[in-house]
Short mmCIF file of C-alpha atoms and ligand atoms in Angstrom, two decimals:
data_model
loop_
_atom_site.label_atom_id
_atom_site.label_comp_id
_atom_site.label_asym_id
_atom_site.label_seq_id
_atom_site.Cartn_x
_atom_site.Cartn_y
_atom_site.Cartn_z
CA MET A 1 48.84 -27.60 -0.54
CA ILE A 2 45.91 -25.35 -1.25
CA LEU A 3 48.23 -22.56 -2.24
CA ASP A 4 50.06 -24.87 -4.60
CA PHE A 5 46.79 -25.97 -6.03
CA LEU A 6 45.75 -22.40 -6.64
CA HIS A 7 49.06 -21.56 -8.23
CA THR A 8 48.93 -24.39 -10.70
CA ILE A 9 45.23 -24.77 -11.36
CA LEU A 10 44.12 -21.17 -11.34
CA PRO A 11 46.32 -19.91 -14.15
CA LEU A 12 45.40 -22.99 -16.15
CA PHE A 13 41.72 -22.36 -15.56
CA LEU A 14 42.03 -18.71 -16.45
CA SER A 15 43.83 -19.40 -19.68
CA ILE A 16 41.17 -21.94 -20.60
CA SER A 17 38.46 -19.40 -19.90
CA ILE A 18 40.25 -16.91 -22.13
CA LEU A 19 40.50 -19.47 -24.88
CA THR A 20 36.81 -20.26 -24.54
CA SER A 21 35.73 -16.69 -24.87
CA LYS A 22 38.23 -16.22 -27.66
CA SER A 23 36.65 -19.05 -29.59
CA LEU A 24 33.30 -17.32 -29.10
CA ALA A 25 34.84 -14.22 -30.63
CA LEU A 26 36.28 -16.35 -33.41
CA ASP A 27 32.86 -17.86 -34.14
CA ILE A 28 31.55 -14.42 -34.97
CA ASN A 29 34.49 -13.71 -37.23
CA SER A 30 35.61 -17.21 -37.94
CA THR A 31 37.58 -16.99 -41.16
CA SER A 32 39.30 -13.69 -40.46
CA CYS A 33 42.40 -14.48 -38.42
CA ASN A 34 44.29 -17.67 -37.62
CA GLN A 35 45.90 -17.25 -34.21
CA SER A 36 47.50 -20.65 -34.01
CA CYS A 37 51.05 -21.59 -34.97
CA GLY A 38 51.76 -25.20 -34.14
CA GLY A 39 50.81 -25.52 -30.48
CA LYS A 40 51.17 -21.81 -29.75
CA LEU A 41 48.32 -19.36 -29.65
CA VAL A 42 48.70 -15.63 -29.81
CA GLN A 43 46.09 -13.12 -28.71
CA PHE A 44 44.36 -10.44 -30.69
CA PRO A 45 45.55 -8.37 -32.52
CA PHE A 46 48.23 -10.92 -33.51
CA GLY A 47 47.82 -13.84 -35.86
CA PHE A 48 49.27 -15.65 -38.85
CA SER A 49 46.83 -15.08 -41.69
CA ASP A 50 45.91 -12.10 -43.86
CA GLY A 51 42.84 -11.22 -41.79
CA CYS A 52 44.90 -10.49 -38.68
CA GLU A 53 45.51 -6.92 -37.60
CA ILE A 54 49.17 -7.69 -36.89
CA LYS A 55 50.42 -10.52 -39.00
CA LEU A 56 53.38 -12.62 -37.83
CA ASN A 57 54.90 -15.54 -39.70
CA CYS A 58 54.64 -19.18 -38.67
CA SER A 59 57.60 -21.16 -40.01
CA SER A 60 57.35 -24.71 -41.29
CA SER A 61 58.81 -25.83 -37.95
CA SER A 62 56.11 -23.85 -36.09
CA ALA A 63 58.41 -21.10 -34.92
CA ILE A 64 56.81 -17.67 -34.69
CA GLN A 65 58.90 -15.35 -36.83
CA ILE A 66 59.25 -11.78 -38.01
CA GLY A 67 61.41 -11.17 -41.04
CA GLY A 68 63.16 -14.51 -40.55
CA PHE A 69 64.03 -13.80 -36.90
CA ASP A 70 62.52 -16.02 -34.18
CA VAL A 71 60.09 -14.36 -31.80
CA HIS A 72 60.96 -15.03 -28.16
CA ASN A 73 57.69 -13.81 -26.69
CA VAL A 74 54.80 -11.50 -27.37
CA THR A 75 53.30 -9.50 -24.53
CA SER A 76 50.70 -6.79 -24.21
CA ASP A 77 53.57 -4.30 -24.31
CA HIS A 78 56.18 -5.67 -26.67
CA ILE A 79 57.43 -8.28 -29.07
CA LEU A 80 60.81 -9.70 -28.10
CA VAL A 81 62.82 -11.00 -31.04
CA GLU A 82 65.96 -13.14 -30.99
CA ILE A 83 68.93 -11.83 -32.91
CA PRO A 84 71.82 -14.26 -32.53
CA ALA A 85 75.27 -12.81 -33.06
CA LYS A 86 76.34 -13.30 -36.63
CA CYS A 87 79.25 -11.92 -38.60
CA ASP A 88 78.57 -10.29 -41.95
CA ARG A 89 74.79 -9.98 -41.52
CA PRO A 90 73.83 -7.08 -43.81
CA LEU A 91 72.50 -4.10 -41.87
CA ALA A 92 69.50 -4.08 -44.21
CA GLU A 93 68.14 -7.15 -42.38
CA LEU A 94 67.26 -4.81 -39.54
CA HIS A 95 64.70 -3.25 -41.84
CA GLN A 96 62.64 -6.45 -41.69
CA LEU A 97 61.88 -5.64 -38.06
CA TYR A 98 60.09 -2.48 -39.17
CA GLY A 99 56.52 -3.45 -40.07
CA TRP A 100 53.18 -1.71 -40.52
CA ASN A 101 52.43 -2.25 -36.86
CA PHE A 102 55.74 -2.71 -35.08
CA ALA A 103 59.26 -1.28 -34.89
CA PRO A 104 62.37 -1.54 -32.68
CA THR A 105 62.12 0.66 -29.58
CA TRP A 106 64.71 3.08 -28.26
CA ARG A 107 65.73 0.65 -25.51
CA ASN A 108 67.81 -1.37 -27.99
CA GLY A 109 71.54 -0.93 -28.49
CA LEU A 110 72.56 -2.24 -31.87
CA LEU A 111 75.94 -3.90 -32.25
CA LEU A 112 77.31 -2.98 -35.64
CA GLU A 113 80.43 -3.81 -37.59
CA ASN A 114 82.39 -2.60 -40.54
CA CYS A 115 81.65 1.05 -39.89
CA SER A 116 83.42 3.67 -41.92
CA GLU A 117 83.13 6.31 -39.21
CA SER A 118 83.76 5.80 -35.55
CA MET A 119 80.88 5.95 -33.10
CA LYS A 120 81.40 6.71 -29.44
CA ASP A 121 77.99 5.73 -28.26
CA CYS A 122 78.52 2.33 -26.74
CA VAL A 123 78.02 2.14 -22.99
CA VAL A 124 78.48 -1.62 -22.70
CA PRO A 125 81.97 -2.93 -21.94
CA ARG A 126 83.29 -4.62 -25.00
CA ARG A 127 84.73 -7.53 -23.03
CA LEU A 128 81.32 -8.23 -21.53
CA VAL A 129 79.78 -8.28 -24.98
CA MET A 130 82.38 -10.64 -26.37
CA SER A 131 82.28 -13.06 -23.45
CA THR A 132 78.49 -13.11 -23.31
CA ILE A 133 77.98 -13.56 -26.98
CA GLY A 134 80.84 -16.03 -27.09
CA LEU A 135 82.02 -14.90 -30.45
CA GLN A 136 85.36 -13.89 -31.79
CA ASP A 137 85.59 -10.43 -33.19
CA CYS A 138 84.30 -10.79 -36.73
CA GLU A 139 86.91 -8.51 -38.20
CA LYS A 140 89.94 -9.72 -36.25
CA VAL A 141 90.71 -11.82 -39.27
CA ASN A 142 91.42 -8.62 -41.13
CA GLY A 143 93.89 -7.59 -38.49
CA ASN A 144 91.59 -4.83 -37.28
CA GLU A 145 90.89 -4.29 -33.60
CA GLU A 146 88.09 -2.61 -31.71
CA ARG A 147 85.67 -2.96 -34.52
CA ILE A 148 82.30 -3.40 -32.84
CA ALA A 149 80.33 -0.19 -32.74
CA CYS A 150 77.17 0.34 -30.78
CA TYR A 151 74.24 2.42 -31.92
CA SER A 152 71.78 3.80 -29.42
CA VAL A 153 69.52 6.84 -29.42
CA GLY A 154 70.99 10.14 -28.34
CA SER A 155 70.16 11.51 -24.92
CA ASN A 156 68.10 14.26 -26.57
CA ASP A 157 66.02 11.87 -28.61
CA SER A 158 62.61 11.37 -27.02
CA ALA A 159 61.23 9.15 -29.77
CA GLU A 160 59.78 5.79 -28.76
CA PHE A 161 61.29 4.01 -31.77
CA LEU A 162 64.70 3.75 -33.43
CA ASP A 163 64.79 5.65 -36.66
CA TYR A 164 66.05 3.25 -39.30
CA ARG A 165 67.45 6.01 -41.47
CA ALA A 166 69.41 7.40 -38.54
CA VAL A 167 70.84 3.94 -37.85
CA GLU A 168 71.88 3.65 -41.48
CA ALA A 169 73.44 7.09 -41.56
CA MET A 170 75.33 6.94 -38.26
CA GLY A 171 78.80 5.56 -38.81
CA ARG A 172 77.73 4.04 -42.11
CA CYS A 173 78.10 0.50 -40.84
CA ARG A 174 77.74 -2.44 -43.14
CA TYR A 175 76.92 -5.31 -40.78
CA LEU A 176 74.52 -5.95 -37.93
CA LEU A 177 76.22 -8.26 -35.44
CA SER A 178 73.50 -8.43 -32.80
CA SER A 179 71.69 -6.27 -30.29
CA ILE A 180 71.41 -5.64 -26.56
CA LEU A 181 68.16 -4.77 -24.86
CA VAL A 182 68.29 -2.55 -21.80
CA GLU A 183 65.38 -3.41 -19.56
CA ASN A 184 64.11 -1.25 -16.77
CA ALA A 185 63.36 -3.21 -13.64
CA THR A 186 60.14 -1.82 -12.28
CA GLU A 187 60.23 -0.13 -8.88
CA SER A 188 63.99 -0.22 -8.55
CA SER A 189 66.85 1.72 -9.97
CA SER A 190 68.50 -1.34 -11.48
CA ILE A 191 68.47 -2.20 -15.13
CA SER A 192 69.21 -5.48 -16.82
CA LEU A 193 70.85 -6.24 -20.12
CA ASP A 194 69.37 -8.83 -22.41
CA PHE A 195 71.91 -9.93 -25.01
CA GLN A 196 70.96 -10.99 -28.52
CA LYS A 197 67.42 -9.66 -28.21
CA VAL A 198 65.59 -6.82 -29.93
CA GLU A 199 62.47 -5.32 -28.41
CA LEU A 200 59.76 -4.20 -30.82
CA GLY A 201 56.93 -1.93 -29.82
CA TRP A 202 53.60 -2.71 -31.52
CA TRP A 203 50.46 -0.69 -32.16
CA LEU A 204 47.16 -0.31 -33.93
CA ASN A 205 46.29 2.81 -35.88
CA GLY A 206 44.33 5.63 -34.28
CA SER A 207 44.61 7.46 -31.01
CA CYS A 208 43.27 6.62 -27.57
CA ASP A 209 40.17 8.80 -27.59
CA ALA A 210 36.91 8.24 -29.48
CA GLY A 211 38.31 5.85 -32.09
CA SER A 212 40.05 3.59 -29.61
CA ASN A 213 38.75 0.08 -29.14
CA CYS A 214 40.17 -0.58 -25.69
CA ASP A 215 38.12 -2.45 -23.11
CA PRO A 216 36.86 -0.13 -20.33
CA ASN A 217 39.14 -2.07 -17.97
CA ALA A 218 42.20 -1.53 -20.15
CA GLU A 219 44.77 1.21 -20.24
CA CYS A 220 45.43 2.84 -23.56
CA THR A 221 48.94 3.91 -24.50
CA ARG A 222 49.15 6.52 -27.21
CA PHE A 223 52.25 7.42 -29.19
CA LEU A 224 53.32 8.78 -32.50
CA TYR A 225 54.96 6.81 -35.27
CA ASP A 226 55.78 8.51 -38.57
CA GLY A 227 53.94 11.51 -37.13
CA ILE A 228 50.63 9.61 -36.92
CA SER A 229 48.77 8.66 -33.72
CA ARG A 230 48.90 5.00 -32.75
CA HIS A 231 47.72 3.14 -29.70
CA ARG A 232 47.95 -0.08 -27.74
CA CYS A 233 45.51 -1.46 -25.15
CA LYS A 234 46.53 -3.39 -22.05
CA CYS A 235 44.31 -4.75 -19.28
CA LYS A 236 44.60 -2.94 -15.98
CA HIS A 237 46.12 -4.65 -12.98
CA GLY A 238 43.74 -7.30 -11.72
CA TYR A 239 42.37 -8.09 -15.17
CA ILE A 240 43.52 -10.48 -17.83
CA GLY A 241 42.87 -10.63 -21.55
CA ASP A 242 44.05 -8.87 -24.64
CA GLY A 243 42.53 -5.49 -23.74
CA PHE A 244 40.66 -4.95 -27.01
CA LEU A 245 36.95 -4.82 -27.72
CA ASP A 246 36.60 -5.45 -31.47
CA GLY A 247 37.81 -8.89 -32.32
CA GLY A 248 39.48 -9.30 -28.97
CA VAL A 249 38.31 -10.80 -25.70
CA GLY A 250 38.65 -7.57 -23.74
CA CYS A 251 39.59 -7.78 -20.08
CA GLN A 252 38.22 -10.17 -17.49
CA LYS A 253 38.61 -9.98 -13.77
CA GLY A 254 41.43 -12.18 -12.55
CA GLN A 255 45.06 -12.29 -11.66
CA SER A 256 47.62 -13.76 -13.91
CA SER A 257 51.10 -14.81 -12.98
CA PHE A 258 52.08 -14.26 -16.58
CA ASP A 259 50.93 -11.75 -19.13
CA SER A 260 52.47 -13.44 -22.10
CA VAL A 261 50.30 -13.89 -25.11
CA PHE A 262 51.58 -17.42 -25.65
CA PHE A 263 49.49 -20.23 -24.25
CA PHE A 264 50.66 -23.79 -24.68
C1 NAG B 301 35.75 -9.38 -38.78
O1 NAG B 301 37.10 -8.99 -39.03
C2 NAG B 301 37.19 -7.90 -39.92
C3 NAG B 301 38.66 -7.67 -40.21
O2 NAG B 301 39.43 -7.77 -39.05
C4 NAG B 301 36.52 -6.67 -39.29
O3 NAG B 301 36.61 -5.58 -40.18
C5 NAG B 301 35.07 -7.01 -39.01
O4 NAG B 301 34.48 -5.92 -38.34
C6 NAG B 301 34.97 -8.24 -38.14
N1 NAG B 301 33.59 -8.63 -37.98
C7 NAG B 301 33.05 -8.88 -36.80
C8 NAG B 301 31.61 -9.26 -36.81
O5 NAG B 301 33.69 -8.80 -35.77
C1 NAG B 302 45.93 -22.14 -38.64
O1 NAG B 302 47.25 -22.44 -38.97
C2 NAG B 302 47.66 -23.72 -38.56
C3 NAG B 302 49.11 -23.88 -38.91
O2 NAG B 302 49.72 -22.66 -39.12
C4 NAG B 302 46.86 -24.76 -39.27
O3 NAG B 302 47.21 -26.03 -38.79
C5 NAG B 302 45.43 -24.51 -39.00
O4 NAG B 302 44.66 -25.40 -39.77
C6 NAG B 302 45.05 -23.11 -39.37
N1 NAG B 302 43.70 -22.86 -39.01
C7 NAG B 302 42.88 -22.28 -39.82
C8 NAG B 302 41.52 -22.04 -39.29
O5 NAG B 302 43.21 -21.91 -40.95
C1 NAG B 303 56.55 -13.31 -43.66
O1 NAG B 303 57.19 -13.97 -44.74
C2 NAG B 303 56.96 -13.36 -46.01
C3 NAG B 303 57.59 -14.22 -47.07
O2 NAG B 303 58.89 -14.61 -46.69
C4 NAG B 303 57.52 -11.95 -46.00
O3 NAG B 303 57.26 -11.32 -47.22
C5 NAG B 303 56.85 -11.16 -44.87
O4 NAG B 303 57.42 -9.88 -44.78
C6 NAG B 303 57.04 -11.88 -43.55
N1 NAG B 303 56.30 -11.19 -42.52
C7 NAG B 303 56.79 -10.95 -41.32
C8 NAG B 303 55.90 -10.28 -40.34
O5 NAG B 303 57.93 -11.25 -41.02
C1 NAG B 304 84.71 -3.92 -44.22
O1 NAG B 304 84.79 -5.27 -44.65
C2 NAG B 304 85.57 -5.44 -45.79
C3 NAG B 304 85.51 -6.90 -46.20
O2 NAG B 304 84.29 -7.43 -45.81
C4 NAG B 304 87.00 -5.04 -45.52
O3 NAG B 304 87.76 -5.18 -46.68
C5 NAG B 304 87.01 -3.60 -45.05
O4 NAG B 304 88.30 -3.26 -44.66
C6 NAG B 304 86.07 -3.41 -43.88
N1 NAG B 304 86.00 -2.00 -43.60
C7 NAG B 304 86.09 -1.52 -42.37
C8 NAG B 304 85.99 -0.04 -42.22
O5 NAG B 304 86.21 -2.24 -41.41
C1 NAG B 305 70.86 18.31 -26.41
O1 NAG B 305 70.03 19.35 -25.91
C2 NAG B 305 70.75 20.39 -25.29
C3 NAG B 305 69.76 21.40 -24.69
O2 NAG B 305 68.55 21.37 -25.37
C4 NAG B 305 71.66 21.07 -26.33
O3 NAG B 305 72.40 22.09 -25.71
C5 NAG B 305 72.61 20.01 -26.91
O4 NAG B 305 73.39 20.59 -27.93
C6 NAG B 305 71.82 18.85 -27.47
N1 NAG B 305 72.74 17.80 -27.87
C7 NAG B 305 72.63 17.19 -29.04
C8 NAG B 305 73.65 16.13 -29.29
O5 NAG B 305 71.78 17.45 -29.86
C1 NAG B 306 62.36 3.25 -15.45
O1 NAG B 306 61.43 3.17 -14.41
C2 NAG B 306 61.30 4.40 -13.68
C3 NAG B 306 60.38 4.13 -12.52
O2 NAG B 306 59.70 2.93 -12.65
C4 NAG B 306 60.75 5.44 -14.62
O3 NAG B 306 60.62 6.68 -13.93
C5 NAG B 306 61.70 5.62 -15.80
O4 NAG B 306 61.16 6.52 -16.71
C6 NAG B 306 61.93 4.29 -16.46
N1 NAG B 306 62.93 4.42 -17.47
C7 NAG B 306 62.84 3.83 -18.63
C8 NAG B 306 64.03 3.94 -19.47
O5 NAG B 306 61.85 3.21 -19.00
C1 NAG B 307 47.59 2.37 -40.61
O1 NAG B 307 48.19 3.58 -41.01
C2 NAG B 307 49.08 3.46 -42.12
C3 NAG B 307 49.69 4.82 -42.37
O2 NAG B 307 50.67 5.06 -41.43
C4 NAG B 307 48.32 2.96 -43.33
O3 NAG B 307 49.22 2.79 -44.40
C5 NAG B 307 47.68 1.62 -43.00
O4 NAG B 307 46.91 1.17 -44.08
C6 NAG B 307 46.80 1.76 -41.78
N1 NAG B 307 46.33 0.45 -41.39
C7 NAG B 307 45.04 0.21 -41.15
C8 NAG B 307 44.70 -1.17 -40.75
O5 NAG B 307 44.21 1.08 -41.20
C1 NAG B 308 59.71 -12.48 -22.23
O1 NAG B 308 61.10 -12.81 -22.27
C2 NAG B 308 61.91 -12.02 -21.41
C3 NAG B 308 63.34 -12.41 -21.65
O2 NAG B 308 63.54 -13.78 -21.52
C4 NAG B 308 61.51 -12.24 -19.98
O3 NAG B 308 62.27 -11.39 -19.15
C5 NAG B 308 60.05 -11.89 -19.83
O4 NAG B 308 59.63 -12.16 -18.52
C6 NAG B 308 59.21 -12.69 -20.82
N1 NAG B 308 57.86 -12.23 -20.70
C7 NAG B 308 56.86 -13.06 -20.58
C8 NAG B 308 55.55 -12.41 -20.37
O5 NAG B 308 56.98 -14.26 -20.65
#
């Protein structure tokens, strides 16, 4: 009973306390960033108006979107975007997932079609892809077989993000069918495949030292994008919040069963 109570009430209480301190932060900087889309709230640095550090779109039906794709969830590490399988989607639509502050990570395997050169990079069984996505081969109608190609980073590539120009150049494919996200299960050697999802990494400008605005109880992750230092703050284990000092709520002591940035 008491345990159940704690499990249901505590997270609720904690999210309310975050919202309360967030509204304090918003009072100081009230007009700058709208973090509400319908019933969903996102944490700093995300929001839906021009004053937000990382601006996402809020559709007329209150879906959080990036470049017309629905956002599945936003966490202190990543943005997960839905990319339903679709024949004849121009590859250029992928470019909409490259923003000022976010880009697809190397953990994505892109499913491409209508390639003029063959690619031997796909590690996912084709039958698994077809049965999971539940889609007929887009190009079967043309009498062609084995048309889906898969783009993933080379084993020598240590970059955190997929290079759009490399994707364009490799195989010269015309269509983006969908994508598969390879997730690393923590503390085990197993991985899981998430179909029809693209993972984006996000960042703020600047590196982790001096200029960083991470809370003292946050970890700062530094990486390069376009050869420039970027960073991301995340509360340490045992703390909840957005991890940022300026504009954010920082980190407060507490456990959270979820670290999603969506609160309903
Ligand atoms: C308000 O927001 C702007 C833009 O994000 C920022 O430059 C400014 O420092 C903020 N002001 C305060 C008082 O937090
Ligand atoms: C924020 O956006 C929502 C809908 O997107 C709107 O209902 C709300 O009024 C906006 N809030 C502010 C402060 O602009
Ligand atoms: C939001 O929508 C506008 C207009 O369609 C577009 O120009 C902009 O790139 C979109 N932003 C994001 C983050 O998807
Ligand atoms: C690409 O698609 C066009 C029609 O959309 C088709 O005529 C052509 O044969 C396809 N090319 C390849 C390499 O699959
Ligand atoms: C990968 O790196 C190894 C050793 O650095 C090199 O021998 C190999 O040619 C590289 N492969 C590719 C595809 O670049
Ligand atoms: C997967 O996790 C292990 C241990 O947690 C780590 O050493 C490895 O670098 C991770 N791999 C990827 C692809 O993130
Ligand atoms: C972040 O850096 C880019 C250059 O990579 C620059 O164009 C952009 O204006 C910077 N954004 C902010 C908020 O400083
Ligand atoms: C985000 O969505 C993925 C895929 O459904 C899920 O594995 C993950 O736990 C979600 N993260 C949060 C924080 O809700």
